[in-house]
Amino acid sequence: MTEKKNSAGILGTGWAAPEQVVTNADLERMVDTNDAWIVERTGIHQRHVAPDDMPVSELAYRAACMALKDAKVDPADLDLILVATLTSDRIIPSTACVLQHRLGAVHAGAFDLSAACSGFVYGSAIACQFIETGMYRKILVIGAETLSKVVDWTDRNTCILFGDGAGAAVYGAVEDGLGVQSFDLGSDGSGADFLDIPASGSLHPVTHEMLDQRMNFIHMDGKAVFRFAVRIMGKTVEASLQKAGMDKGEIDWLVPHQANIRIIQAAAKRLNLSMDRVIVNIGNYGNTSAASIPVALAEAAHAGRFKKGNVLALAGFGAGLTWASCIMKWAKED
């Protein structure tokens, strides 16, 4: 007889963003671009930018505190902390360990996860496995980024896209039948060079030559990434729906990675969803990579947009290339 699994779901959410905002009008004074072009092509009006002395762990901490309060969970009761980020405070130690100490999560293991913009859903998948088996009871999953620190502010093709922020969720056991129903995780390393920071590791260590060539900043083949994203976003949600034994018509809300409004619209069209059933905040934040989905999720949750039992589809794509989606039935009471 198969042992019954716990149902794993979200107990609380939180988000944080730096106070400083860089608008499209600000960018017009920095590079050859204009507000109308940026909005038409991306849907972005502004992005939040961290000051030089603010590490990503600070944003992660603020989002975590909000999520823990929302979940009514004490940090000492956490079993595990996962931080999805590509802009960690340092290569070592992990940002998760820095956060574990600052929160006072004295019983929690901690590690960082690298899956770029898909990272929060990847982390959620890991968390749910531990909870479903009963091995762990409370897990904090965070997506956090300070992309402004790795963006070349002289490159008009990339500096318009990215911003800083953090989103967090506390996972635990929820009422049977609710919570996460399925995941779809994927990767295609043949597209690894489409979106990267060339001088950021052992392949091309940071040298004066690398710095002179501005190889320590984000480089992106925008057209290739766009084509990949349009194809994969709807497809990965369909895969998660199939695993859950559900169909498109059962989705109440789509919470997509906020990279480009046209990509979001294409995914919604493929899933037969009107845009009023899609959570969109790209205009205020830009692309915050691993923070994108959890920030959108937390903002919507705290605004009371999700009702208990609503079916949510989370979907993201990112450098790697990676993609990830999940289907969940919202388990939190209003």
PDB file of C-alpha atoms in Angstrom, residues 181-324:
ATOM      1  CA  GLN A 181      -0.384  19.636  -7.900  1.00  0.00           C
ATOM      2  CA  SER A 182       2.494  19.252 -10.384  1.00  0.00           C
ATOM      3  CA  PHE A 183       5.746  20.664 -11.764  1.00  0.00           C
ATOM      4  CA  ASP A 184       7.468  20.788 -15.113  1.00  0.00           C
ATOM      5  CA  LEU A 185      11.206  21.569 -15.049  1.00  0.00           C
ATOM      6  CA  GLY A 186      13.398  21.686 -18.144  1.00  0.00           C
ATOM      7  CA  SER A 187      16.650  22.856 -19.643  1.00  0.00           C
ATOM      8  CA  ASP A 188      18.445  23.246 -22.964  1.00  0.00           C
ATOM      9  CA  GLY A 189      22.131  23.967 -22.477  1.00  0.00           C
ATOM     10  CA  SER A 190      22.639  24.447 -26.221  1.00  0.00           C
ATOM     11  CA  GLY A 191      21.369  27.991 -25.610  1.00  0.00           C
ATOM     12  CA  ALA A 192      23.771  28.715 -22.762  1.00  0.00           C
ATOM     13  CA  ASP A 193      25.453  31.561 -24.650  1.00  0.00           C
ATOM     14  CA  PHE A 194      22.185  33.361 -25.421  1.00  0.00           C
ATOM     15  CA  LEU A 195      22.108  34.967 -21.973  1.00  0.00           C
ATOM     16  CA  ASP A 196      25.143  35.057 -19.711  1.00  0.00           C
ATOM     17  CA  ILE A 197      27.733  37.041 -17.798  1.00  0.00           C
ATOM     18  CA  PRO A 198      30.904  35.903 -19.599  1.00  0.00           C
ATOM     19  CA  ALA A 199      33.451  36.880 -16.933  1.00  0.00           C
ATOM     20  CA  SER A 200      31.823  35.569 -13.784  1.00  0.00           C
ATOM     21  CA  GLY A 201      33.395  32.201 -13.015  1.00  0.00           C
ATOM     22  CA  SER A 202      36.135  29.745 -13.856  1.00  0.00           C
ATOM     23  CA  LEU A 203      35.629  29.849 -17.653  1.00  0.00           C
ATOM     24  CA  HIS A 204      36.758  33.474 -17.893  1.00  0.00           C
ATOM     25  CA  PRO A 205      38.051  34.680 -14.508  1.00  0.00           C
ATOM     26  CA  VAL A 206      37.687  38.405 -13.918  1.00  0.00           C
ATOM     27  CA  THR A 207      40.839  40.149 -15.146  1.00  0.00           C
ATOM     28  CA  HIS A 208      41.682  43.706 -16.146  1.00  0.00           C
ATOM     29  CA  GLU A 209      41.252  42.624 -19.771  1.00  0.00           C
ATOM     30  CA  MET A 210      37.806  41.177 -19.077  1.00  0.00           C
ATOM     31  CA  LEU A 211      36.783  44.356 -17.262  1.00  0.00           C
ATOM     32  CA  ASP A 212      38.024  46.527 -20.121  1.00  0.00           C
ATOM     33  CA  GLN A 213      35.835  44.485 -22.494  1.00  0.00           C
ATOM     34  CA  ARG A 214      32.860  44.859 -20.101  1.00  0.00           C
ATOM     35  CA  MET A 215      32.532  41.078 -19.964  1.00  0.00           C
ATOM     36  CA  ASN A 216      31.523  41.192 -16.289  1.00  0.00           C
ATOM     37  CA  PHE A 217      28.049  42.408 -17.266  1.00  0.00           C
ATOM     38  CA  ILE A 218      24.967  40.692 -18.690  1.00  0.00           C
ATOM     39  CA  HIS A 219      25.223  39.821 -22.393  1.00  0.00           C
ATOM     40  CA  MET A 220      22.114  38.720 -24.239  1.00  0.00           C
ATOM     41  CA  ASP A 221      21.005  37.656 -27.695  1.00  0.00           C
ATOM     42  CA  GLY A 222      17.589  39.256 -27.328  1.00  0.00           C
ATOM     43  CA  LYS A 223      16.006  37.795 -30.458  1.00  0.00           C
ATOM     44  CA  ALA A 224      17.065  34.233 -29.613  1.00  0.00           C
ATOM     45  CA  VAL A 225      15.802  34.509 -26.033  1.00  0.00           C
ATOM     46  CA  PHE A 226      12.508  36.009 -27.204  1.00  0.00           C
ATOM     47  CA  ARG A 227      11.887  33.194 -29.683  1.00  0.00           C
ATOM     48  CA  PHE A 228      12.652  30.579 -27.039  1.00  0.00           C
ATOM     49  CA  ALA A 229      10.432  32.253 -24.444  1.00  0.00           C
ATOM     50  CA  VAL A 230       7.397  32.600 -26.709  1.00  0.00           C
ATOM     51  CA  ARG A 231       7.637  28.913 -27.545  1.00  0.00           C
ATOM     52  CA  ILE A 232       8.274  27.539 -24.072  1.00  0.00           C
ATOM     53  CA  MET A 233       6.085  29.553 -21.686  1.00  0.00           C
ATOM     54  CA  GLY A 234       2.728  28.136 -22.753  1.00  0.00           C
ATOM     55  CA  LYS A 235       4.222  24.741 -23.501  1.00  0.00           C
ATOM     56  CA  THR A 236       5.582  24.215 -19.990  1.00  0.00           C
ATOM     57  CA  VAL A 237       2.244  25.132 -18.415  1.00  0.00           C
ATOM     58  CA  GLU A 238       0.539  22.607 -20.694  1.00  0.00           C
ATOM     59  CA  ALA A 239       3.017  19.980 -19.492  1.00  0.00           C
ATOM     60  CA  SER A 240       2.267  20.753 -15.840  1.00  0.00           C
ATOM     61  CA  LEU A 241      -1.461  20.641 -16.520  1.00  0.00           C
ATOM     62  CA  GLN A 242      -1.121  17.214 -18.122  1.00  0.00           C
ATOM     63  CA  LYS A 243       0.807  15.887 -15.125  1.00  0.00           C
ATOM     64  CA  ALA A 244      -1.899  17.226 -12.820  1.00  0.00           C
ATOM     65  CA  GLY A 245      -4.663  15.680 -14.922  1.00  0.00           C
ATOM     66  CA  MET A 246      -6.125  19.110 -15.605  1.00  0.00           C
ATOM     67  CA  ASP A 247      -6.853  21.267 -18.630  1.00  0.00           C
ATOM     68  CA  LYS A 248      -6.450  24.930 -19.608  1.00  0.00           C
ATOM     69  CA  GLY A 249      -9.997  25.806 -18.719  1.00  0.00           C
ATOM     70  CA  GLU A 250      -9.345  25.079 -15.044  1.00  0.00           C
ATOM     71  CA  ILE A 251      -6.708  27.818 -14.649  1.00  0.00           C
ATOM     72  CA  ASP A 252      -7.935  30.794 -12.631  1.00  0.00           C
ATOM     73  CA  TRP A 253      -4.674  32.761 -12.632  1.00  0.00           C
ATOM     74  CA  LEU A 254      -1.420  32.743 -14.586  1.00  0.00           C
ATOM     75  CA  VAL A 255       1.583  34.114 -12.675  1.00  0.00           C
ATOM     76  CA  PRO A 256       4.310  34.403 -15.327  1.00  0.00           C
ATOM     77  CA  HIS A 257       7.906  35.514 -15.290  1.00  0.00           C
ATOM     78  CA  GLN A 258       7.876  39.246 -15.960  1.00  0.00           C
ATOM     79  CA  ALA A 259      10.394  39.606 -18.784  1.00  0.00           C
ATOM     80  CA  ASN A 260       8.413  41.113 -21.653  1.00  0.00           C
ATOM     81  CA  ILE A 261       4.731  41.942 -22.004  1.00  0.00           C
ATOM     82  CA  ARG A 262       4.607  40.410 -25.490  1.00  0.00           C
ATOM     83  CA  ILE A 263       5.893  37.088 -24.159  1.00  0.00           C
ATOM     84  CA  ILE A 264       3.285  37.173 -21.395  1.00  0.00           C
ATOM     85  CA  GLN A 265       0.529  37.947 -23.907  1.00  0.00           C
ATOM     86  CA  ALA A 266       1.644  35.086 -26.160  1.00  0.00           C
ATOM     87  CA  ALA A 267       1.531  32.643 -23.227  1.00  0.00           C
ATOM     88  CA  ALA A 268      -1.917  33.829 -22.209  1.00  0.00           C
ATOM     89  CA  LYS A 269      -3.204  33.417 -25.757  1.00  0.00           C
ATOM     90  CA  ARG A 270      -1.876  29.863 -25.991  1.00  0.00           C
ATOM     91  CA  LEU A 271      -3.562  29.012 -22.686  1.00  0.00           C
ATOM     92  CA  ASN A 272      -6.852  30.662 -23.730  1.00  0.00           C
ATOM     93  CA  LEU A 273      -6.630  33.148 -20.863  1.00  0.00           C
ATOM     94  CA  SER A 274      -7.799  36.748 -20.982  1.00  0.00           C
ATOM     95  CA  MET A 275      -5.240  39.224 -19.669  1.00  0.00           C
ATOM     96  CA  ASP A 276      -7.447  40.067 -16.687  1.00  0.00           C
ATOM     97  CA  ARG A 277      -6.599  36.568 -15.395  1.00  0.00           C
ATOM     98  CA  VAL A 278      -2.844  37.144 -15.721  1.00  0.00           C
ATOM     99  CA  ILE A 279      -0.777  38.747 -12.959  1.00  0.00           C
ATOM    100  CA  VAL A 280       1.295  41.508 -14.576  1.00  0.00           C
ATOM    101  CA  ASN A 281       3.575  43.941 -12.737  1.00  0.00           C
ATOM    102  CA  ILE A 282       6.388  44.268 -15.283  1.00  0.00           C
ATOM    103  CA  GLY A 283       5.599  47.960 -15.751  1.00  0.00           C
ATOM    104  CA  ASN A 284       6.742  48.755 -12.208  1.00  0.00           C
ATOM    105  CA  TYR A 285       9.662  46.352 -11.784  1.00  0.00           C
ATOM    106  CA  GLY A 286      11.068  45.270 -15.132  1.00  0.00           C
ATOM    107  CA  ASN A 287      12.727  41.849 -15.253  1.00  0.00           C
ATOM    108  CA  THR A 288      13.920  40.877 -11.771  1.00  0.00           C
ATOM    109  CA  SER A 289      14.950  37.345 -12.801  1.00  0.00           C
ATOM    110  CA  ALA A 290      14.458  34.864  -9.930  1.00  0.00           C
ATOM    111  CA  ALA A 291      12.518  37.493  -7.965  1.00  0.00           C
ATOM    112  CA  SER A 292      10.036  38.075 -10.771  1.00  0.00           C
ATOM    113  CA  ILE A 293       7.481  35.317 -10.131  1.00  0.00           C
ATOM    114  CA  PRO A 294       7.478  35.487  -6.307  1.00  0.00           C
ATOM    115  CA  VAL A 295       7.169  39.288  -6.301  1.00  0.00           C
ATOM    116  CA  ALA A 296       4.176  39.098  -8.647  1.00  0.00           C
ATOM    117  CA  LEU A 297       2.727  36.236  -6.602  1.00  0.00           C
ATOM    118  CA  ALA A 298       3.141  38.031  -3.267  1.00  0.00           C
ATOM    119  CA  GLU A 299       1.761  41.348  -4.493  1.00  0.00           C
ATOM    120  CA  ALA A 300      -1.329  39.651  -5.884  1.00  0.00           C
ATOM    121  CA  ALA A 301      -1.814  37.498  -2.793  1.00  0.00           C
ATOM    122  CA  HIS A 302      -1.636  40.461  -0.415  1.00  0.00           C
ATOM    123  CA  ALA A 303      -4.052  42.371  -2.639  1.00  0.00           C
ATOM    124  CA  GLY A 304      -6.563  39.564  -2.078  1.00  0.00           C
ATOM    125  CA  ARG A 305      -6.713  38.479  -5.699  1.00  0.00           C
ATOM    126  CA  PHE A 306      -6.420  34.750  -4.945  1.00  0.00           C
ATOM    127  CA  LYS A 307      -9.215  32.843  -3.229  1.00  0.00           C
ATOM    128  CA  LYS A 308      -8.856  29.509  -1.495  1.00  0.00           C
ATOM    129  CA  GLY A 309      -9.085  26.751  -4.095  1.00  0.00           C
ATOM    130  CA  ASN A 310      -8.142  28.979  -7.052  1.00  0.00           C
ATOM    131  CA  VAL A 311      -5.938  27.205  -9.600  1.00  0.00           C
ATOM    132  CA  LEU A 312      -2.686  29.077 -10.226  1.00  0.00           C
ATOM    133  CA  ALA A 313      -0.185  28.375 -12.987  1.00  0.00           C
ATOM    134  CA  LEU A 314       3.333  29.689 -12.321  1.00  0.00           C
ATOM    135  CA  ALA A 315       5.674  29.758 -15.320  1.00  0.00           C
ATOM    136  CA  GLY A 316       9.168  31.040 -16.010  1.00  0.00           C
ATOM    137  CA  PHE A 317      12.127  30.771 -18.342  1.00  0.00           C
ATOM    138  CA  GLY A 318      15.685  31.975 -18.102  1.00  0.00           C
ATOM    139  CA  ALA A 319      19.375  31.668 -18.755  1.00  0.00           C
ATOM    140  CA  GLY A 320      20.647  28.158 -19.075  1.00  0.00           C
ATOM    141  CA  LEU A 321      18.415  27.893 -20.936  1.00  0.00           C
ATOM    142  CA  THR A 322      15.911  26.811 -18.298  1.00  0.00           C
ATOM    143  CA  TRP A 323      12.157  26.715 -17.922  1.00  0.00           C
ATOM    144  CA  ALA A 324       9.815  25.754 -15.116  1.00  0.00           C
TER     145      ALA A 324
END
